[in-house]
Short mmCIF file of C-alpha atoms and ligand atoms in Angstrom, two decimals:
data_model
loop_
_atom_site.label_atom_id
_atom_site.label_comp_id
_atom_site.label_asym_id
_atom_site.label_seq_id
_atom_site.Cartn_x
_atom_site.Cartn_y
_atom_site.Cartn_z
CA MET A 354 -28.06 -24.52 -6.69
CA LYS A 355 -30.48 -22.55 -8.81
CA ASN A 356 -29.52 -19.38 -10.55
CA GLU A 357 -32.46 -17.22 -9.66
CA THR A 358 -33.27 -13.59 -9.85
CA THR A 359 -33.20 -11.57 -6.67
CA VAL A 360 -36.09 -12.10 -4.29
CA ARG A 361 -36.61 -9.20 -1.95
CA VAL A 362 -37.94 -10.44 1.38
CA THR A 363 -41.37 -8.82 1.64
CA PRO A 364 -42.40 -6.40 4.41
CA GLU A 365 -45.13 -8.95 5.30
CA GLU A 366 -42.50 -11.64 5.90
CA MET A 367 -40.44 -9.23 8.02
CA ALA A 368 -43.59 -8.33 10.00
CA ALA A 369 -44.30 -12.04 10.54
CA GLN A 370 -40.77 -12.45 11.95
CA ALA A 371 -41.28 -9.44 14.22
CA ARG A 372 -44.42 -11.17 15.53
CA PHE A 373 -42.44 -14.34 16.21
CA ALA A 374 -39.93 -12.22 18.11
CA ARG A 375 -42.67 -10.71 20.28
CA GLU A 376 -44.31 -14.07 20.93
CA PHE A 377 -40.95 -15.60 21.74
CA SER A 378 -40.24 -12.95 24.37
CA ALA A 379 -43.53 -13.91 26.06
CA LEU A 380 -42.75 -17.65 26.25
CA PRO A 381 -42.44 -18.71 29.90
CA GLU A 382 -39.53 -21.11 29.42
CA ARG A 383 -37.18 -19.56 26.98
CA PRO A 384 -33.47 -18.74 26.78
CA LYS A 385 -32.76 -15.39 28.46
CA THR A 386 -29.16 -14.78 27.36
CA TYR A 387 -27.12 -15.31 24.19
CA PHE A 388 -23.54 -15.45 23.00
CA ILE A 389 -22.51 -15.33 19.34
CA VAL A 390 -19.22 -16.88 18.23
CA THR A 391 -18.19 -15.40 14.88
CA TYR A 392 -15.73 -16.84 12.36
CA GLY A 393 -14.42 -15.42 9.11
CA CYS A 394 -14.73 -12.14 7.25
CA GLN A 395 -16.30 -8.71 7.88
CA MET A 396 -19.47 -9.84 6.16
CA ASN A 397 -19.90 -12.47 8.85
CA ALA A 398 -19.00 -10.02 11.61
CA HIS A 399 -21.75 -7.77 10.30
CA ASP A 400 -24.23 -10.67 10.00
CA SER A 401 -23.53 -11.34 13.69
CA GLU A 402 -24.54 -7.75 14.46
CA LYS A 403 -27.84 -8.48 12.72
CA LEU A 404 -28.27 -11.79 14.56
CA ALA A 405 -27.62 -9.98 17.85
CA GLY A 406 -30.15 -7.32 16.84
CA MET A 407 -32.82 -9.96 16.28
CA LEU A 408 -32.00 -11.83 19.50
CA GLU A 409 -32.33 -8.62 21.50
CA GLU A 410 -35.71 -7.95 19.91
CA MET A 411 -36.65 -11.42 21.11
CA GLY A 412 -35.83 -10.36 24.64
CA LEU A 413 -32.43 -12.03 25.04
CA ALA A 414 -29.54 -10.19 26.67
CA PRO A 415 -25.85 -10.70 25.91
CA ALA A 416 -24.06 -13.22 28.19
CA PRO A 417 -20.56 -12.43 29.44
CA ALA A 418 -19.15 -15.80 28.28
CA ARG A 419 -20.37 -18.59 26.06
CA GLU A 420 -20.36 -21.18 28.87
CA GLN A 421 -22.91 -19.05 30.72
CA ALA A 422 -25.23 -18.32 27.81
CA ASP A 423 -28.63 -19.96 27.38
CA PHE A 424 -28.27 -19.79 23.60
CA VAL A 425 -24.89 -20.04 21.88
CA LEU A 426 -24.94 -19.30 18.16
CA HIS A 427 -21.93 -20.12 15.93
CA ASN A 428 -21.80 -17.94 12.83
CA THR A 429 -19.47 -20.04 10.72
CA CYS A 430 -17.08 -19.64 7.78
CA CYS A 431 -15.99 -22.27 5.26
CA ILE A 432 -13.52 -20.41 3.07
CA ARG A 433 -10.68 -22.76 4.08
CA ASP A 434 -10.67 -26.15 5.73
CA ASN A 435 -9.19 -24.81 8.99
CA ALA A 436 -12.03 -22.29 9.41
CA GLU A 437 -14.51 -25.12 9.18
CA ARG A 438 -12.59 -27.43 11.52
CA LYS A 439 -12.31 -24.67 14.10
CA ALA A 440 -16.06 -24.02 14.09
CA LEU A 441 -16.98 -27.71 14.31
CA GLY A 442 -14.38 -28.21 17.07
CA ASN A 443 -15.90 -25.40 19.12
CA VAL A 444 -19.42 -26.70 18.61
CA THR A 445 -18.29 -30.13 19.85
CA TRP A 446 -16.57 -28.56 22.86
CA LEU A 447 -19.90 -27.04 23.92
CA LYS A 448 -21.44 -30.51 24.04
CA GLU A 449 -19.62 -31.09 27.33
CA ILE A 450 -20.92 -27.81 28.80
CA LYS A 451 -24.40 -28.77 27.68
CA LYS A 452 -24.15 -32.00 29.68
CA GLU A 453 -23.91 -29.86 32.83
CA ARG A 454 -26.45 -27.31 31.61
CA PRO A 455 -28.97 -29.29 29.52
CA GLU A 456 -31.20 -26.24 29.07
CA MET A 457 -28.50 -24.63 26.90
CA LEU A 458 -29.45 -24.29 23.22
CA ILE A 459 -26.76 -24.60 20.56
CA GLY A 460 -27.14 -22.96 17.16
CA VAL A 461 -25.03 -23.08 14.01
CA CYS A 462 -25.49 -20.71 11.07
CA GLY A 463 -23.52 -18.95 8.35
CA CYS A 464 -21.57 -20.10 5.31
CA MET A 465 -20.61 -23.57 6.53
CA VAL A 466 -24.24 -24.56 7.06
CA GLN A 467 -25.01 -23.46 3.51
CA GLU A 468 -22.49 -25.96 2.05
CA PRO A 469 -24.08 -28.85 0.17
CA GLY A 470 -24.53 -31.81 2.50
CA MET A 471 -23.70 -29.93 5.69
CA ALA A 472 -27.25 -29.72 7.05
CA GLU A 473 -27.54 -33.53 6.82
CA LYS A 474 -24.13 -33.91 8.47
CA LEU A 475 -25.17 -31.67 11.35
CA LEU A 476 -28.38 -33.63 11.80
CA ARG A 477 -26.58 -36.96 11.79
CA GLN A 478 -23.29 -36.29 13.57
CA TYR A 479 -24.12 -33.35 15.82
CA PRO A 480 -27.30 -34.36 17.66
CA PHE A 481 -26.67 -31.71 20.33
CA VAL A 482 -27.14 -28.88 17.80
CA ASP A 483 -30.66 -27.50 18.33
CA VAL A 484 -30.97 -24.89 15.56
CA ALA A 485 -29.21 -24.57 12.20
CA PHE A 486 -29.86 -22.20 9.31
CA GLY A 487 -28.02 -20.82 6.28
CA THR A 488 -26.98 -17.37 5.12
CA GLY A 489 -30.06 -16.94 2.90
CA ASN A 490 -32.58 -17.07 5.71
CA ILE A 491 -31.00 -15.33 8.70
CA HIS A 492 -34.07 -13.11 8.92
CA ARG A 493 -36.03 -16.20 10.01
CA LEU A 494 -34.07 -16.62 13.25
CA PRO A 495 -37.06 -15.49 15.41
CA GLU A 496 -39.31 -18.13 13.87
CA LEU A 497 -36.72 -20.93 13.95
CA LEU A 498 -35.75 -20.35 17.56
CA TYR A 499 -39.41 -20.01 18.52
CA ARG A 500 -40.15 -23.39 16.96
CA ALA A 501 -37.14 -25.05 18.60
CA VAL A 502 -38.13 -23.79 22.06
CA GLU A 503 -41.85 -24.42 21.70
CA THR A 504 -41.63 -27.90 20.20
CA LYS A 505 -38.43 -28.89 22.06
CA ARG A 506 -37.27 -30.37 18.77
CA ARG A 507 -34.33 -29.64 16.53
CA VAL A 508 -34.94 -27.13 13.76
CA VAL A 509 -32.77 -27.15 10.65
CA SER A 510 -33.65 -24.84 7.79
CA VAL A 511 -31.29 -24.22 4.88
CA PRO A 512 -32.68 -22.67 1.71
CA ASP A 513 -31.36 -24.37 -1.42
CA GLU A 514 -31.27 -21.16 -3.36
CA GLN A 515 -29.45 -18.00 -2.40
CA SER A 516 -31.34 -15.16 -3.92
CA THR A 517 -32.77 -13.25 -1.02
CA LEU A 518 -32.23 -9.57 -0.43
CA ILE A 519 -33.14 -8.70 3.12
CA GLU A 520 -33.89 -5.14 4.25
CA GLY A 521 -34.91 -3.84 7.61
CA LEU A 522 -33.25 -6.22 10.08
CA PRO A 523 -32.48 -4.77 13.49
CA ILE A 524 -28.73 -4.29 13.98
CA ARG A 525 -26.86 -4.25 17.27
CA ARG A 526 -23.65 -2.50 16.24
CA GLU A 527 -20.41 -3.32 18.03
CA SER A 528 -19.03 0.20 17.86
CA PRO A 529 -20.70 3.60 18.24
CA PHE A 530 -18.25 5.27 15.83
CA GLN A 531 -17.40 2.64 13.21
CA ALA A 532 -20.04 0.79 11.20
CA TYR A 533 -20.37 -1.81 8.48
CA VAL A 534 -22.85 -1.23 5.69
CA THR A 535 -23.57 -4.08 3.25
CA ILE A 536 -23.99 -2.81 -0.29
CA MET A 537 -24.27 -6.15 -2.05
CA TYR A 538 -24.55 -9.84 -1.32
CA GLY A 539 -23.06 -12.81 -3.15
CA CYS A 540 -20.52 -13.23 -5.90
CA ASN A 541 -20.67 -14.11 -9.60
CA ASN A 542 -17.01 -14.68 -10.25
CA PHE A 543 -16.46 -18.35 -9.54
CA CYS A 544 -12.73 -18.14 -8.98
CA SER A 545 -11.89 -21.82 -9.29
CA TYR A 546 -10.65 -22.24 -5.68
CA CYS A 547 -13.45 -20.36 -3.98
CA ILE A 548 -16.58 -21.68 -2.30
CA VAL A 549 -18.16 -18.26 -1.69
CA PRO A 550 -20.39 -18.20 -4.81
CA TYR A 551 -21.80 -21.59 -3.78
CA VAL A 552 -22.68 -20.55 -0.24
CA ARG A 553 -23.51 -16.87 -0.69
CA GLY A 554 -25.25 -17.11 -4.06
CA ARG A 555 -25.33 -14.68 -6.99
CA GLU A 556 -24.65 -10.96 -6.78
CA ARG A 557 -27.55 -8.94 -5.41
CA SER A 558 -27.06 -5.19 -5.01
CA ARG A 559 -29.04 -3.28 -2.44
CA GLU A 560 -30.93 -0.32 -3.81
CA MET A 561 -28.98 2.90 -3.55
CA LYS A 562 -31.82 4.64 -1.68
CA ASP A 563 -31.76 1.95 1.04
CA ILE A 564 -27.98 2.27 1.43
CA LEU A 565 -28.17 6.07 1.58
CA ALA A 566 -30.94 5.94 4.18
CA GLU A 567 -28.84 3.62 6.36
CA VAL A 568 -25.75 5.81 6.02
CA GLU A 569 -27.75 8.94 6.80
CA GLY A 570 -28.95 7.29 10.01
CA LEU A 571 -25.37 6.45 10.96
CA GLN A 572 -24.21 10.00 10.25
CA LYS A 573 -26.91 11.36 12.56
CA LYS A 574 -25.68 9.06 15.31
CA GLY A 575 -22.18 10.50 14.98
CA VAL A 576 -20.48 7.55 13.27
CA GLN A 577 -17.02 8.58 12.09
CA GLU A 578 -16.15 5.74 9.74
CA ILE A 579 -18.14 3.33 7.63
CA MET A 580 -17.01 0.25 5.73
CA LEU A 581 -19.07 -0.61 2.66
CA LEU A 582 -19.15 -4.38 2.28
CA GLY A 583 -19.49 -6.70 -0.67
CA GLN A 584 -17.61 -9.69 -2.08
CA ASN A 585 -16.86 -7.64 -5.17
CA VAL A 586 -17.91 -4.03 -4.62
CA ASN A 587 -16.68 -2.98 -8.06
CA SER A 588 -19.60 -4.75 -9.69
CA TYR A 589 -22.12 -2.98 -7.46
CA GLY A 590 -25.21 -2.09 -9.46
CA ASN A 591 -24.56 -4.45 -12.41
CA ASP A 592 -27.67 -6.41 -11.51
CA VAL A 593 -29.91 -3.37 -11.13
CA PRO A 594 -31.66 -1.81 -14.13
CA GLY A 595 -30.76 1.85 -14.51
CA GLY A 596 -27.05 1.21 -14.00
CA VAL A 597 -25.80 2.70 -10.76
CA THR A 598 -22.03 2.21 -10.58
CA PHE A 599 -19.89 1.76 -7.48
CA PRO A 600 -18.00 5.07 -7.92
CA ARG A 601 -21.36 6.85 -8.23
CA LEU A 602 -22.55 5.17 -5.02
CA LEU A 603 -19.35 6.26 -3.27
CA HIS A 604 -19.94 9.79 -4.49
CA GLU A 605 -23.48 9.87 -3.15
CA VAL A 606 -22.56 8.22 0.16
CA SER A 607 -19.75 10.68 0.81
CA ARG A 608 -22.10 13.65 0.39
CA LEU A 609 -23.85 12.58 3.58
CA GLY A 610 -20.92 13.84 5.63
CA ILE A 611 -19.37 10.83 7.37
CA PRO A 612 -15.68 11.73 7.65
CA ARG A 613 -14.28 8.36 6.58
CA ILE A 614 -15.48 5.84 4.04
CA ARG A 615 -13.83 2.47 3.42
CA PHE A 616 -14.86 -0.42 1.19
CA MET A 617 -14.04 -4.09 0.79
CA THR A 618 -13.36 -6.03 -1.47
CA SER A 619 -12.37 -4.90 -4.98
CA HIS A 620 -11.80 -7.42 -7.73
CA PRO A 621 -8.92 -6.16 -9.91
CA LYS A 622 -10.68 -7.10 -13.15
CA ASP A 623 -13.52 -4.66 -12.37
CA LEU A 624 -11.46 -1.76 -11.02
CA SER A 625 -12.49 1.11 -13.27
CA ASP A 626 -10.83 4.39 -14.17
CA GLU A 627 -13.93 6.04 -12.75
CA LEU A 628 -13.18 4.47 -9.34
CA ILE A 629 -9.54 5.55 -9.50
CA ARG A 630 -10.69 9.09 -10.26
CA GLU A 631 -13.13 9.04 -7.36
CA MET A 632 -10.38 7.77 -5.03
CA ALA A 633 -8.10 10.58 -6.18
CA GLU A 634 -10.67 13.34 -5.86
CA ASN A 635 -12.89 12.42 -2.94
CA PRO A 636 -11.33 13.32 0.43
CA ALA A 637 -13.86 11.25 2.39
CA LEU A 638 -12.54 8.03 0.85
CA CYS A 639 -9.87 6.44 2.99
CA ARG A 640 -6.44 6.18 1.47
CA HIS A 641 -6.56 2.40 1.31
CA LEU A 642 -7.36 -0.10 -1.41
CA HIS A 643 -7.51 -3.84 -0.77
CA LEU A 644 -6.88 -5.40 -4.16
CA PRO A 645 -6.45 -9.18 -3.91
CA VAL A 646 -4.06 -10.43 -6.60
CA GLN A 647 -3.88 -14.09 -5.41
CA SER A 648 -0.91 -14.98 -7.63
CA GLY A 649 1.78 -13.34 -9.73
CA SER A 650 1.82 -16.09 -12.35
CA ASN A 651 -0.30 -15.75 -15.48
CA ARG A 652 -0.63 -19.52 -15.78
CA ILE A 653 -1.99 -19.78 -12.23
CA LEU A 654 -4.20 -16.70 -12.59
CA GLU A 655 -5.76 -18.32 -15.61
CA ALA A 656 -6.31 -21.62 -13.75
CA MET A 657 -7.82 -19.61 -10.91
CA ASN A 658 -10.24 -17.99 -13.37
CA ARG A 659 -9.27 -14.52 -12.17
CA ARG A 660 -9.64 -12.95 -15.62
CA TYR A 661 -6.67 -10.56 -15.42
CA THR A 662 -2.95 -10.96 -15.99
CA ARG A 663 -0.01 -9.93 -13.84
CA GLU A 664 0.71 -7.23 -16.45
CA SER A 665 -2.81 -5.78 -16.33
CA TYR A 666 -2.74 -5.90 -12.52
CA LEU A 667 0.58 -4.05 -12.42
CA GLU A 668 -0.79 -1.52 -14.89
CA LYS A 669 -3.76 -0.82 -12.63
CA VAL A 670 -1.41 -0.41 -9.67
CA GLU A 671 0.59 2.12 -11.69
CA LYS A 672 -2.57 4.03 -12.57
CA ILE A 673 -3.70 4.19 -8.95
CA ARG A 674 -0.29 5.32 -7.76
CA LYS A 675 -0.12 8.01 -10.40
CA ALA A 676 -3.59 9.35 -9.65
CA ALA A 677 -3.50 8.92 -5.86
CA PRO A 678 0.07 8.39 -4.65
CA ASP A 679 -0.91 8.35 -0.96
CA VAL A 680 -3.24 5.34 -1.32
CA GLY A 681 -1.85 2.25 0.42
CA LEU A 682 -2.41 -1.09 -1.30
CA THR A 683 -2.98 -4.39 0.46
CA THR A 684 -3.67 -7.79 -1.03
CA ASP A 685 -4.50 -11.49 -0.62
CA LEU A 686 -2.08 -14.14 -1.86
CA ILE A 687 -2.57 -17.88 -2.23
CA VAL A 688 0.41 -20.23 -2.44
CA ALA A 689 0.44 -23.86 -3.57
CA PHE A 690 -2.55 -23.67 -5.88
CA PRO A 691 -2.72 -27.00 -7.81
CA GLY A 692 0.08 -27.17 -10.35
CA GLU A 693 2.02 -24.19 -8.90
CA THR A 694 5.67 -24.67 -9.91
CA ASP A 695 8.74 -23.01 -8.40
CA ALA A 696 8.71 -20.59 -11.32
CA ASP A 697 5.04 -19.69 -10.71
CA PHE A 698 5.79 -19.06 -7.06
CA GLU A 699 8.80 -16.90 -7.95
CA ASP A 700 6.43 -14.83 -10.13
CA THR A 701 4.30 -14.22 -7.03
CA MET A 702 7.37 -13.22 -5.01
CA ASP A 703 8.42 -10.91 -7.82
CA LEU A 704 5.01 -9.24 -8.00
CA ALA A 705 4.88 -8.75 -4.23
CA ARG A 706 8.33 -7.14 -4.34
CA ARG A 707 7.42 -4.87 -7.24
CA VAL A 708 4.15 -3.62 -5.81
CA CYS A 709 5.50 -3.39 -2.25
CA PHE A 710 2.09 -3.75 -0.58
CA ASP A 711 1.51 -2.19 2.85
CA SER A 712 0.49 -5.68 4.01
CA ALA A 713 -0.83 -8.94 2.64
CA PHE A 714 -2.98 -11.80 3.83
CA THR A 715 -1.24 -14.98 2.78
CA PHE A 716 -2.93 -18.38 2.52
CA ILE A 717 -1.99 -21.92 1.62
CA TYR A 718 -4.45 -23.22 -0.94
CA SER A 719 -7.17 -25.31 0.71
CA PRO A 720 -9.26 -27.59 -1.52
CA ARG A 721 -13.00 -26.93 -1.18
CA GLU A 722 -15.37 -29.65 -2.28
CA GLY A 723 -17.53 -28.72 -5.24
CA THR A 724 -15.12 -26.09 -6.62
CA ARG A 725 -13.30 -26.60 -9.92
CA ALA A 726 -9.81 -26.39 -8.44
CA ALA A 727 -10.54 -29.24 -6.04
CA LYS A 728 -10.54 -31.57 -9.05
CA MET A 729 -7.36 -30.18 -10.61
CA PRO A 730 -4.22 -32.33 -10.68
CA GLY A 731 -0.86 -31.24 -9.28
CA ARG A 732 -1.40 -30.92 -5.52
CA VAL A 733 1.65 -29.24 -4.01
CA ASP A 734 3.44 -31.14 -1.26
CA PRO A 735 2.44 -29.63 2.15
CA ALA A 736 6.07 -29.19 3.26
CA LEU A 737 6.82 -27.26 0.08
CA ALA A 738 3.65 -25.19 0.55
CA THR A 739 4.79 -24.25 4.07
CA GLU A 740 8.23 -23.33 2.81
CA ARG A 741 6.70 -21.09 0.15
CA ILE A 742 4.33 -19.31 2.48
CA GLU A 743 7.12 -18.68 4.98
CA ARG A 744 9.29 -17.13 2.28
CA LEU A 745 6.37 -14.98 1.12
CA ILE A 746 5.59 -13.82 4.67
CA ALA A 747 9.26 -12.93 5.26
CA LEU A 748 9.31 -10.92 2.03
CA GLN A 749 6.08 -9.12 2.94
CA GLU A 750 7.48 -8.23 6.38
CA GLU A 751 10.40 -6.62 4.64
CA MET A 752 8.04 -4.68 2.33
CA THR A 753 5.87 -3.57 5.25
CA GLN A 754 8.96 -2.20 7.01
CA LYS A 755 9.87 -0.27 3.87
CA ARG A 756 6.40 1.29 3.74
CA PHE A 757 6.43 2.08 7.49
CA ALA A 758 9.84 3.76 7.16
CA GLU A 759 8.34 6.16 4.58
CA MET A 760 5.66 7.16 7.10
CA ILE A 761 7.99 8.15 9.93
CA GLY A 762 8.05 11.92 10.45
CA LYS A 763 4.66 12.44 8.79
CA THR A 764 1.50 13.59 10.55
CA GLU A 765 -1.50 11.32 10.07
CA SER A 766 -5.22 11.56 10.86
CA VAL A 767 -5.95 8.71 13.25
CA LEU A 768 -9.37 7.45 14.32
CA VAL A 769 -8.87 6.44 17.94
CA THR A 770 -10.42 3.00 18.44
CA GLY A 771 -9.36 1.90 21.92
CA GLN A 772 -7.14 1.79 24.93
CA SER A 773 -4.34 -0.70 25.51
CA ARG A 774 -5.21 -3.37 28.06
CA ARG A 775 -1.71 -3.44 29.46
CA ASN A 776 -1.06 0.26 29.78
CA GLU A 777 -3.93 2.66 30.34
CA THR A 778 -2.18 5.75 28.99
CA GLN A 779 -1.57 3.93 25.69
CA PHE A 780 -4.17 4.28 22.95
CA THR A 781 -4.54 2.79 19.54
CA GLY A 782 -6.15 3.85 16.27
CA LYS A 783 -6.05 3.58 12.51
CA THR A 784 -4.69 5.92 9.90
CA SER A 785 -6.73 6.63 6.80
CA ARG A 786 -4.37 4.17 5.08
CA ASN A 787 -5.56 1.52 7.58
CA ILE A 788 -2.31 1.20 9.55
CA SER A 789 -2.48 0.76 13.33
CA VAL A 790 -0.82 3.47 15.40
CA ASN A 791 -0.09 3.42 19.16
CA PHE A 792 0.34 6.63 21.14
CA GLU A 793 -0.07 8.23 24.57
CA GLY A 794 -3.52 9.73 25.00
CA GLY A 795 -6.67 10.07 27.07
CA ALA A 796 -9.97 8.19 27.17
CA ASP A 797 -11.81 11.24 25.79
CA MET A 798 -10.06 10.63 22.46
CA ILE A 799 -11.82 7.32 21.78
CA GLY A 800 -14.08 7.61 18.75
CA LYS A 801 -12.44 10.85 17.60
CA ILE A 802 -10.07 11.60 14.75
CA VAL A 803 -6.81 13.11 16.03
CA GLN A 804 -3.56 14.18 14.39
CA VAL A 805 -0.62 11.96 15.25
CA LYS A 806 2.99 12.52 14.28
CA ILE A 807 4.56 9.16 13.42
CA THR A 808 7.83 8.64 15.30
CA ALA A 809 8.71 4.95 14.98
CA ALA A 810 7.59 1.60 13.58
CA SER A 811 7.42 -1.89 15.02
CA LYS A 812 6.71 -5.06 13.05
CA THR A 813 2.98 -4.49 12.53
CA THR A 814 2.19 -1.07 13.96
CA LEU A 815 3.40 2.51 14.02
CA LYS A 816 4.16 4.62 17.09
CA GLY A 817 3.38 8.30 17.31
CA VAL A 818 2.75 11.46 19.31
CA VAL A 819 -0.60 13.28 19.34
CA GLU A 820 -0.43 16.79 17.86
CA GLY A 821 -4.08 17.78 18.20
CA ASP A 822 -7.66 17.20 17.09
CA ALA A 823 -8.57 16.96 13.44
N1 LIG B 2381 -7.79 -21.69 -0.24
C1 LIG B 2381 -6.98 -20.70 0.22
N2 LIG B 2381 -7.34 -19.42 0.24
C2 LIG B 2381 -8.55 -19.09 -0.22
N3 LIG B 2381 -9.18 -17.91 -0.35
C3 LIG B 2381 -10.41 -18.12 -0.85
N4 LIG B 2381 -10.59 -19.43 -1.09
C4 LIG B 2381 -9.45 -20.06 -0.71
C5 LIG B 2381 -9.02 -21.41 -0.73
N5 LIG B 2381 -9.79 -22.39 -1.17
C6 LIG B 2381 -8.57 -16.63 0.03
C7 LIG B 2381 -8.44 -15.69 -1.16
C8 LIG B 2381 -9.50 -14.67 -0.90
C9 LIG B 2381 -9.53 -14.63 0.61
C10 LIG B 2381 -10.76 -14.03 1.21
O1 LIG B 2381 -9.40 -15.98 0.98
O2 LIG B 2381 -7.16 -15.10 -1.10
O3 LIG B 2381 -9.19 -13.40 -1.46
FE1 LIG B 2382 -14.34 -15.94 -4.04
FE2 LIG B 2382 -13.39 -14.87 -6.32
FE3 LIG B 2382 -15.87 -14.21 -5.46
FE4 LIG B 2382 -13.74 -13.31 -4.10
S1 LIG B 2382 -14.25 -12.80 -6.25
S2 LIG B 2382 -15.60 -14.24 -3.22
S3 LIG B 2382 -12.27 -15.02 -4.31
S4 LIG B 2382 -15.16 -16.23 -6.13
#
């Protein structure tokens, strides 16, 4: 992988792709419907919205189910082994459907395809895959699909460098009132367990003016909540001359008037006082901070190349809580990193108890080929890893209940996101702190922010009673 400077995809290249899209829609024998299967994080979910946007410009319409689609595209993830196995398993499953419907085209894209050696593997072992491309060239979907259909041959295109910055893709957004906005691509951190920097490339920040223009468009459409996306949003702007910081971006974005602004993900080492101040002072910023700690042991944090200590993490938590006591913290935790002893694991348990996160995503370490940790000695026995993660989950459930108990009796602003499938008078939404709340309501509330008095808590959600509009 080369370490290159950012290459902005030119307007000419984007125009060429738009031409491919138009020519594709005029092809007599072409797929008419599509279905996208998405794995992994919000970044991938948002990439799928862009893929759908391009496919619709090419004249394809969404299919109700993947078995019925003319083109099924798998937008894959490779962060852990099980994500990869799941994607490959589903691709293989479609092979059978394709036997009955040979005109079906199968595509694979996303992080997994960008892994070294994967394109060759797909070519060799998955002969029923018609189109494959990486994360660095998603804008070329019109051209690649055009070539596959026109030549009736397989098209595999994976760029070996990851330096592109793509502006101006069409986006078919899933929700009319919530929207993702990418602010930066890639990651420079090389945490020793993580494959992301290898498949998503170096950090590339979008220009602030492009982000603001996108957000302004969303505000005009009545979007109530945006989520700013990046692997490490706290280093937004580091790669751009002129030095725009993430807190400054937040400040500018919030002036455009969208009621709720979220962001994901913050690396603790780059969490600045300026950001804490902005969180404390800016009412448009949601009262939630996802701050992955990964481990509570200094020895393991060092081996992970996280570049902070448990003490400095706890200090930052203190600072946030002092400045903005209503901000809920969530985290990611990895157990059974190579060499993790009982004492290291107890340090993680201790940290989770001390911080008392609202919730945590917990993972068993999964070796990823090509990363530094994959070569480290001291693999933890799988049975012990399972035992540890179960203890950690049980502890976190206890902590979540503690946090929920503090919320009972309070009135919260809730963005209503949907209706329960089982009971049509039941609605669901999210508090500013990102906790799910269920309540009795009406369909006219969907997409609005309402005031809900919290009355009870279950294991993962709150219950409440609507008090009125915001
Ligand atoms: N094994 C287990 N968990 C991982 N994560 C990233 N890489 C791995 C891995 N190899 C987790 C980290 C990260 C989250 C997105 O996924 O906790 O924060
Ligand atoms: Fe992976 Fe670390 Fe970058 Fe997050 S910050 S994407 S865990 S390398």
